[in-house]
Short mmCIF file of C-alpha atoms and ligand atoms in Angstrom, two decimals:
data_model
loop_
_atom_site.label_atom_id
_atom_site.label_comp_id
_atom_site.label_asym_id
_atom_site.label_seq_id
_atom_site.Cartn_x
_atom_site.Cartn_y
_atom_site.Cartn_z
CA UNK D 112 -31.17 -56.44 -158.96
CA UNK D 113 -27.92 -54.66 -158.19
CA UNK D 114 -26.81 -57.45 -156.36
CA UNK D 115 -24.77 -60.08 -157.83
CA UNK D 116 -26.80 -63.00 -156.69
CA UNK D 117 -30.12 -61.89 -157.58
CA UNK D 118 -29.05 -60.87 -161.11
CA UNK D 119 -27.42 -64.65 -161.85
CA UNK D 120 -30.88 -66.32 -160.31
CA UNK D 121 -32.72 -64.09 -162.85
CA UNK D 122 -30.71 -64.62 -165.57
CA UNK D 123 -31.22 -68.36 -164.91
CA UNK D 124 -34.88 -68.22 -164.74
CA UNK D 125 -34.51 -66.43 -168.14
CA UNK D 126 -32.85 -69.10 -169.91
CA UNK D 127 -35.12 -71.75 -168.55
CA UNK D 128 -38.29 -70.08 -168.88
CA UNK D 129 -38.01 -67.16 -171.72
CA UNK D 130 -35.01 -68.27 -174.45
CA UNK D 131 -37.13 -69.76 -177.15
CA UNK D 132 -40.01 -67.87 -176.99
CA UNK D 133 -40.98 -65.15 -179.19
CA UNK D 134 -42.66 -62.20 -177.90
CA UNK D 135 -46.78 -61.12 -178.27
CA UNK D 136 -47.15 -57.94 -176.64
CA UNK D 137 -45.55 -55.46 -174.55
CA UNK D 138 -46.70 -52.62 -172.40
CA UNK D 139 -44.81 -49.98 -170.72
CA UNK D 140 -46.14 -48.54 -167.61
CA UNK D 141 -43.61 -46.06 -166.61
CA UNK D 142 -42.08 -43.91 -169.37
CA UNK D 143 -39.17 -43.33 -167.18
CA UNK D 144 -37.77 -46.79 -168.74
CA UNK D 145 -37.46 -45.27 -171.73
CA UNK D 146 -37.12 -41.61 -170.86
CA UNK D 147 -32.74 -42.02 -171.16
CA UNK D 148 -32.05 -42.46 -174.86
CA UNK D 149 -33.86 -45.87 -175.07
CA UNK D 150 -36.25 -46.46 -177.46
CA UNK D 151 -39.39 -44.36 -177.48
CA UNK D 152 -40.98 -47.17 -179.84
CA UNK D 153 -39.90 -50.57 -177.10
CA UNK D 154 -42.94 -52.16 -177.36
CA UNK D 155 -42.71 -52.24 -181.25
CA UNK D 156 -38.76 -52.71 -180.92
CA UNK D 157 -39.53 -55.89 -178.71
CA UNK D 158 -43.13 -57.26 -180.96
CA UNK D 159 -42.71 -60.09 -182.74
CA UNK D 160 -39.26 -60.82 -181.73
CA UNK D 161 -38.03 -64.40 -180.81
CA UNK D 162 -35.88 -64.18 -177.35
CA UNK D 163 -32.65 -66.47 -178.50
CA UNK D 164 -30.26 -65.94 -175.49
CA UNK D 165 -29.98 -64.02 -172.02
CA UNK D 166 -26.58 -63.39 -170.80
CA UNK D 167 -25.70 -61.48 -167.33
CA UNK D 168 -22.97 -58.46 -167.30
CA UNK D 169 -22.45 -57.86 -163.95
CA UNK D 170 -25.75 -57.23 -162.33
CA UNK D 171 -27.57 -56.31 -165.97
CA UNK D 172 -29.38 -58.64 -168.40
CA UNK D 173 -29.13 -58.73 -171.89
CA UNK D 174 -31.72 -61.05 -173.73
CA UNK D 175 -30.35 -61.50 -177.30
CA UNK D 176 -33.39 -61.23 -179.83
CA UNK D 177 -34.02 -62.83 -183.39
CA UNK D 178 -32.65 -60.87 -186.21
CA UNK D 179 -29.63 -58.69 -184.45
CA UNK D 180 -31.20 -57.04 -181.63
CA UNK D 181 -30.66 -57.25 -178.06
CA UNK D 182 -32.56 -55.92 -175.09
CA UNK D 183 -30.90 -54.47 -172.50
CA UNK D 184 -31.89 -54.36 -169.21
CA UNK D 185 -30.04 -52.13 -167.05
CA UNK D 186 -31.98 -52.91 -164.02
CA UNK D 187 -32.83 -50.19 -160.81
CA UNK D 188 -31.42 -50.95 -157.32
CA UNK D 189 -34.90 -52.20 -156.05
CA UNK D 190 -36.12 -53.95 -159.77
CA UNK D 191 -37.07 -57.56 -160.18
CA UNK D 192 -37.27 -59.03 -163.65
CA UNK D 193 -39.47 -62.23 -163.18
CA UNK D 194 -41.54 -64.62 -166.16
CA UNK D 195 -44.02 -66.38 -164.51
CA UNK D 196 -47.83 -66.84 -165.47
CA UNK D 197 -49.58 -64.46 -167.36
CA UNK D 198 -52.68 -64.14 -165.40
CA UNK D 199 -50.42 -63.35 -162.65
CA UNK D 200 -52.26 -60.31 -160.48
CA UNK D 201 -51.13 -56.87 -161.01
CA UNK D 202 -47.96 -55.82 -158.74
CA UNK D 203 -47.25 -52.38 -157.36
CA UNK D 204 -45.37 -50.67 -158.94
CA UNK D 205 -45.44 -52.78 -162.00
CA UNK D 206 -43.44 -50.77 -164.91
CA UNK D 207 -43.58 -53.31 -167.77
CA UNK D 208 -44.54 -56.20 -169.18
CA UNK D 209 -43.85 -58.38 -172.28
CA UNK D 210 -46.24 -61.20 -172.54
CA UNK D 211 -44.67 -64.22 -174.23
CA UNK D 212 -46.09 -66.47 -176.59
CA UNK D 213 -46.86 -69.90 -175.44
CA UNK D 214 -48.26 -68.52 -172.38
CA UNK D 215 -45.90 -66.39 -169.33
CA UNK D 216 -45.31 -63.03 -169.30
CA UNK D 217 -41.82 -61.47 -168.69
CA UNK D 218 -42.36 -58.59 -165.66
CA UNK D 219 -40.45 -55.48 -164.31
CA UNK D 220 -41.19 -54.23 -160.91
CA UNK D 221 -39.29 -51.46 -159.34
CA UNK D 222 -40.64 -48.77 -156.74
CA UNK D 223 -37.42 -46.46 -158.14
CA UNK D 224 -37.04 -44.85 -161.55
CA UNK D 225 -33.60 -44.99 -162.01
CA UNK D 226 -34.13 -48.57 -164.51
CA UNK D 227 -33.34 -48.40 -168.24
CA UNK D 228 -34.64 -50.87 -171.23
CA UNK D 229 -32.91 -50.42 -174.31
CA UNK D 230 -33.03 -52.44 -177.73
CA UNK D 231 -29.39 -52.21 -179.50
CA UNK D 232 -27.98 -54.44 -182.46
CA UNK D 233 -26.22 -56.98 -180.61
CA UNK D 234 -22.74 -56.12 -182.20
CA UNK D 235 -22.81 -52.96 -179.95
CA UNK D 236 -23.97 -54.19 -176.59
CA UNK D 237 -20.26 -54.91 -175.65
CA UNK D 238 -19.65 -51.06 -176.15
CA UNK D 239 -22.34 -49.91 -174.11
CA UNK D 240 -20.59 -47.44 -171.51
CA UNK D 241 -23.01 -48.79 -169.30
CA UNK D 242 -21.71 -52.33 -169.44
CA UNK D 243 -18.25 -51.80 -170.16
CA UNK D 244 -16.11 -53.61 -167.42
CA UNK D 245 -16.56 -53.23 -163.67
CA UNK D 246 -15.00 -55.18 -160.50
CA UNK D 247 -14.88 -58.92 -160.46
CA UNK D 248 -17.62 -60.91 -161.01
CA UNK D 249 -16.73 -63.94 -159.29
CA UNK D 250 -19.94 -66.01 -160.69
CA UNK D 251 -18.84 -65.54 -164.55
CA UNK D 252 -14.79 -65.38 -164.49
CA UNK D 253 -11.90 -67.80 -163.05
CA UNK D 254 -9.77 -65.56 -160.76
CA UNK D 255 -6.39 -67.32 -158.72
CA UNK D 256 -6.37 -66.18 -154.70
CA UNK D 257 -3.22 -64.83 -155.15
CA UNK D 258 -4.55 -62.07 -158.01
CA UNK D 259 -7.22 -60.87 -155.51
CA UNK D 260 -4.55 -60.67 -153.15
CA UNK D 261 -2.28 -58.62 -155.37
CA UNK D 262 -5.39 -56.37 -155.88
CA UNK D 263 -6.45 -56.16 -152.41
CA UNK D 264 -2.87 -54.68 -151.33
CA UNK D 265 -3.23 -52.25 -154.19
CA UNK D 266 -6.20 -50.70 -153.25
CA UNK D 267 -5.32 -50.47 -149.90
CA UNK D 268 -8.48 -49.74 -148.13
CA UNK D 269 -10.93 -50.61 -145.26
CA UNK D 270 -12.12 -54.19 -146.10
CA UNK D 271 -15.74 -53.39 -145.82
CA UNK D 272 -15.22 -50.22 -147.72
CA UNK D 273 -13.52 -52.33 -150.62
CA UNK D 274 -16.13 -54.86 -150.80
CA UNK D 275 -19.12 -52.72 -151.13
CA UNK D 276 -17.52 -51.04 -154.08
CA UNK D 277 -18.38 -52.40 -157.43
CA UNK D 278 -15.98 -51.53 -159.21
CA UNK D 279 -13.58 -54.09 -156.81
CA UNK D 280 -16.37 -56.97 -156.57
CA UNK D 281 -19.54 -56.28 -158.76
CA UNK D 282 -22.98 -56.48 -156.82
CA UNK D 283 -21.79 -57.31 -153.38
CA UNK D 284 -23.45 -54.46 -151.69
CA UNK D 285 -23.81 -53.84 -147.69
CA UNK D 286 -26.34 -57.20 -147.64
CA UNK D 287 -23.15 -59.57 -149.34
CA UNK D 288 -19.90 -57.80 -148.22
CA UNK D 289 -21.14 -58.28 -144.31
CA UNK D 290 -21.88 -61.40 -145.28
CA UNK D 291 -18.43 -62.13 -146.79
CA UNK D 292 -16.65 -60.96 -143.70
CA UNK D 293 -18.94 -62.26 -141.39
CA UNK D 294 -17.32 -65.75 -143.37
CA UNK D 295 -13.99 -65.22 -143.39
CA UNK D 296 -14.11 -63.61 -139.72
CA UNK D 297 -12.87 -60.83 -140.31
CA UNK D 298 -13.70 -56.82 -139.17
CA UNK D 299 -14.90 -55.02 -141.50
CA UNK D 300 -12.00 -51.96 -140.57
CA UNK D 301 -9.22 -54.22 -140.96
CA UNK D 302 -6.91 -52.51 -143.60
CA UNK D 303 -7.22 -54.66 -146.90
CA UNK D 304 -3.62 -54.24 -147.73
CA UNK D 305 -2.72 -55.97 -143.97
CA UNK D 306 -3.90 -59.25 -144.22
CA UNK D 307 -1.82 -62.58 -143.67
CA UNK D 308 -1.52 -64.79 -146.54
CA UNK D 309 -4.12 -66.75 -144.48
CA UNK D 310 -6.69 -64.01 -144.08
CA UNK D 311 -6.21 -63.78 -147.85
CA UNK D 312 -7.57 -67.32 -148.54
CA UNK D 313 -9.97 -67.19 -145.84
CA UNK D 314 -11.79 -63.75 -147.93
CA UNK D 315 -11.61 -65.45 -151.14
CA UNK D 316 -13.00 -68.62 -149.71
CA UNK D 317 -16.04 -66.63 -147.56
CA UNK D 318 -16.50 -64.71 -151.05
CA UNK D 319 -17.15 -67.59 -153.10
CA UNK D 320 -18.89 -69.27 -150.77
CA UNK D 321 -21.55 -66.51 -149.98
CA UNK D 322 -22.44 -66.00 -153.86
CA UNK D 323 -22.86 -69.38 -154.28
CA UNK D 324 -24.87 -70.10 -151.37
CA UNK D 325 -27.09 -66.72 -152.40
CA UNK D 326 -27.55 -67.94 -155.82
CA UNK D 327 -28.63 -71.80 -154.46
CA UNK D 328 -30.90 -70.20 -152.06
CA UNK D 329 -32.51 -67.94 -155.27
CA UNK D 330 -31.08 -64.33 -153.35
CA UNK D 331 -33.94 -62.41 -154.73
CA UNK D 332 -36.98 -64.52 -153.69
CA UNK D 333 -36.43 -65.10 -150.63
CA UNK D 334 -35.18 -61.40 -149.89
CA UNK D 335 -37.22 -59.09 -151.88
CA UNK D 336 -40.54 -60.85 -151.22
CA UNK D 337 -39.78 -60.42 -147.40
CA UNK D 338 -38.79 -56.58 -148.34
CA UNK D 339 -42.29 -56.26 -150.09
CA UNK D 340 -44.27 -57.58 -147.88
CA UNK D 341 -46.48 -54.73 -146.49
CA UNK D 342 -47.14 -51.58 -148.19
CA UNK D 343 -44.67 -49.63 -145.78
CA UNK D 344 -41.28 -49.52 -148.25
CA UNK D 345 -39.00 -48.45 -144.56
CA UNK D 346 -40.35 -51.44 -142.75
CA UNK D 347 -37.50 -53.63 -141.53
CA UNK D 348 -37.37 -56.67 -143.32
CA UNK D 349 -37.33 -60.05 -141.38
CA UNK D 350 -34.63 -61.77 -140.78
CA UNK D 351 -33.64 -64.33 -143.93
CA UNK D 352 -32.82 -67.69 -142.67
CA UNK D 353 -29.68 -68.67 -145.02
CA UNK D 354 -28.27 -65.10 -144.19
CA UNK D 355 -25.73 -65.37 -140.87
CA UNK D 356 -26.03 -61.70 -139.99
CA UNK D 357 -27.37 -59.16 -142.63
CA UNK D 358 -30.63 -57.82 -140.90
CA UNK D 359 -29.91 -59.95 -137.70
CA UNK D 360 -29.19 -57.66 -134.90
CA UNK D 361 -29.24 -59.01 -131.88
CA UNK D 362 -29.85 -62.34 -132.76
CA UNK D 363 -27.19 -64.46 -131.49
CA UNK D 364 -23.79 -65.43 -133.85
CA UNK D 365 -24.08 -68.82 -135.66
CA UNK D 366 -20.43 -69.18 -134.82
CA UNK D 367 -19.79 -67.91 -130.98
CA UNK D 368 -23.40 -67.37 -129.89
CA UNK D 369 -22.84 -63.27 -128.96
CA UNK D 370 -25.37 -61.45 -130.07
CA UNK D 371 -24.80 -59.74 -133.61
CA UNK D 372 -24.42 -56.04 -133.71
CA UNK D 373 -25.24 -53.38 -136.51
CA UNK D 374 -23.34 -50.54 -136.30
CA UNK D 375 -20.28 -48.58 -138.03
CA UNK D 376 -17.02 -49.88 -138.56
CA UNK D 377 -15.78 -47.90 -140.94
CA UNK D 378 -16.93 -44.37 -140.66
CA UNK D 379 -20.17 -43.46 -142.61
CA UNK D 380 -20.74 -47.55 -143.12
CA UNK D 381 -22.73 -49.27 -140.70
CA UNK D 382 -22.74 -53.13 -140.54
CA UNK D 383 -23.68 -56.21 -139.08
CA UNK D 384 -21.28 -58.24 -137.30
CA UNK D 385 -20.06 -59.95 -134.87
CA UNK D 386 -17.47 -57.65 -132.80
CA UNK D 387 -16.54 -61.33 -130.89
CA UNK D 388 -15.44 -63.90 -133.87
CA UNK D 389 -14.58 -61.14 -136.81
CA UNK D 390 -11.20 -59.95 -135.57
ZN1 ZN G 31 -19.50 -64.56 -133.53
#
């Protein structure tokens, strides 16, 4: 879940499924949740409490809890937050889970240990270091082409560079910044600060457009589960259908038909694209 896409589909699943109900029981599996200043005592923090509310900030959840409290959810770069059936089998690496009344059970999985679940009063979530302000998060707030042009000239740096950094556009990643280029056909060396007025609108345009397709096409379950498959974590994953060329090498463009290459172009940060159609 530190991609964009993922988090907002999980957040949504959230407020369908979990806002309302209050939860029964919680068990922690890995104490590294908890290990960072959290609360030693979660399960009792989280017992009893009604969920009332789960917002997104950036890529981390914060489910807003009867009587002042608020869960946060600072999620690890390979964790999934799902609620689905209680009865549900057990997953690897499985590091919590909150049952719910009502039936469901809330679950984290995450093969890392770098995840954190805290319970805060909800008037200091906002002043969480953690959660205080990133890059753009074009899913939650209004921003004008022209502003992201303004900003892209500022920071004046390689566009795939800029993209992948979240504190530019939260939760993009390598997966959703080659993505974004791969839309707006452009290379992923081309200087940010260099771009027509054009190539401007064409960025913002392939930006929105990628999120919104990710989030319509629920990022996370149809990526992760592909990831997962298998026991062996460095397996390639296959190819995602709604994707145009993350994790398609060699498979031809959807645009020009030349096969789409993985490779550097920007030193240090390899990519797929197409070397034909993103100029
Ligand atoms: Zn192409």
């Amino acid at each position: 879940m530190s991609l964009l896409p993922e988090a907002e589909v999980v957040r949504k699943d959230l407020e369908r499924d979990a806002v309302g109900r209050r939860v029964a029981a919680v068990t922690v599996q890995s104490p590294a949740l908890v290990a960072r200043g959290g609360n030693p005592d979660l399960a009792g923090a989280l017992t009893g409490r009604r969920i009332t509310a789960v917002d997104r900030r950036g890529v981390h959840l914060v489910l807003d809890l009867e009587g002042g409290q608020s869960l946060v959810v600072r999620s690890g770069e390979h964790g999934t937050l799902t609620v689905g059936p209680v009865e549900e089998g057990a997953a690897r690496h499985l590091q919590l889970v909150a049952t719910l009344d009502k039936g469901g059970a809330l679950r984290y999985v995450d093969s890392g240990e770098d995840a954190e679940f805290l319970v805060v009063p909800t008037a200091e979530v906002a002043a969480l270091p953690e959660l205080s302000k990133g890059g753009i998060d074009p899913l939650a707030e209004t921003f004008t082409w022209t502003a992201f042009g303004k900003e892209l000239v500022r920071r004046d740096l390689a566009l795939k560079t800029l993209l992948a950094d979240p504190s530019f556009v939260v939760g993009l990643g390598d997966r959703y910044s080659d993505e974004v280029l791969w839309g707006a056909g452009l290379a992923g060396r081309r200087s940010s600060s260099k771009l027509s007025a054009q190539e401007v609108r064409r960025l913002y345009r392939s930006l929105l457009e990628v999120l919104q397709d990710a989030v319509k096409h629920r990022a996370a379950a149809e990526t992760e589960a592909s990831e997962d498959a298998d026991d062996a974590d460095d397996a390639d994953p296959e190819p995602v259908g709604w994707l145009k060329v993350w994790n398609r090498e060699g498979l031809p463009c959807a645009r020009c038909r030349q096969r789409i290459r993985y490779g550097e172009v920007v030193e240090g940060q390899p990519s797929y694209h197409c070397a034909n159609c993103q100029t």
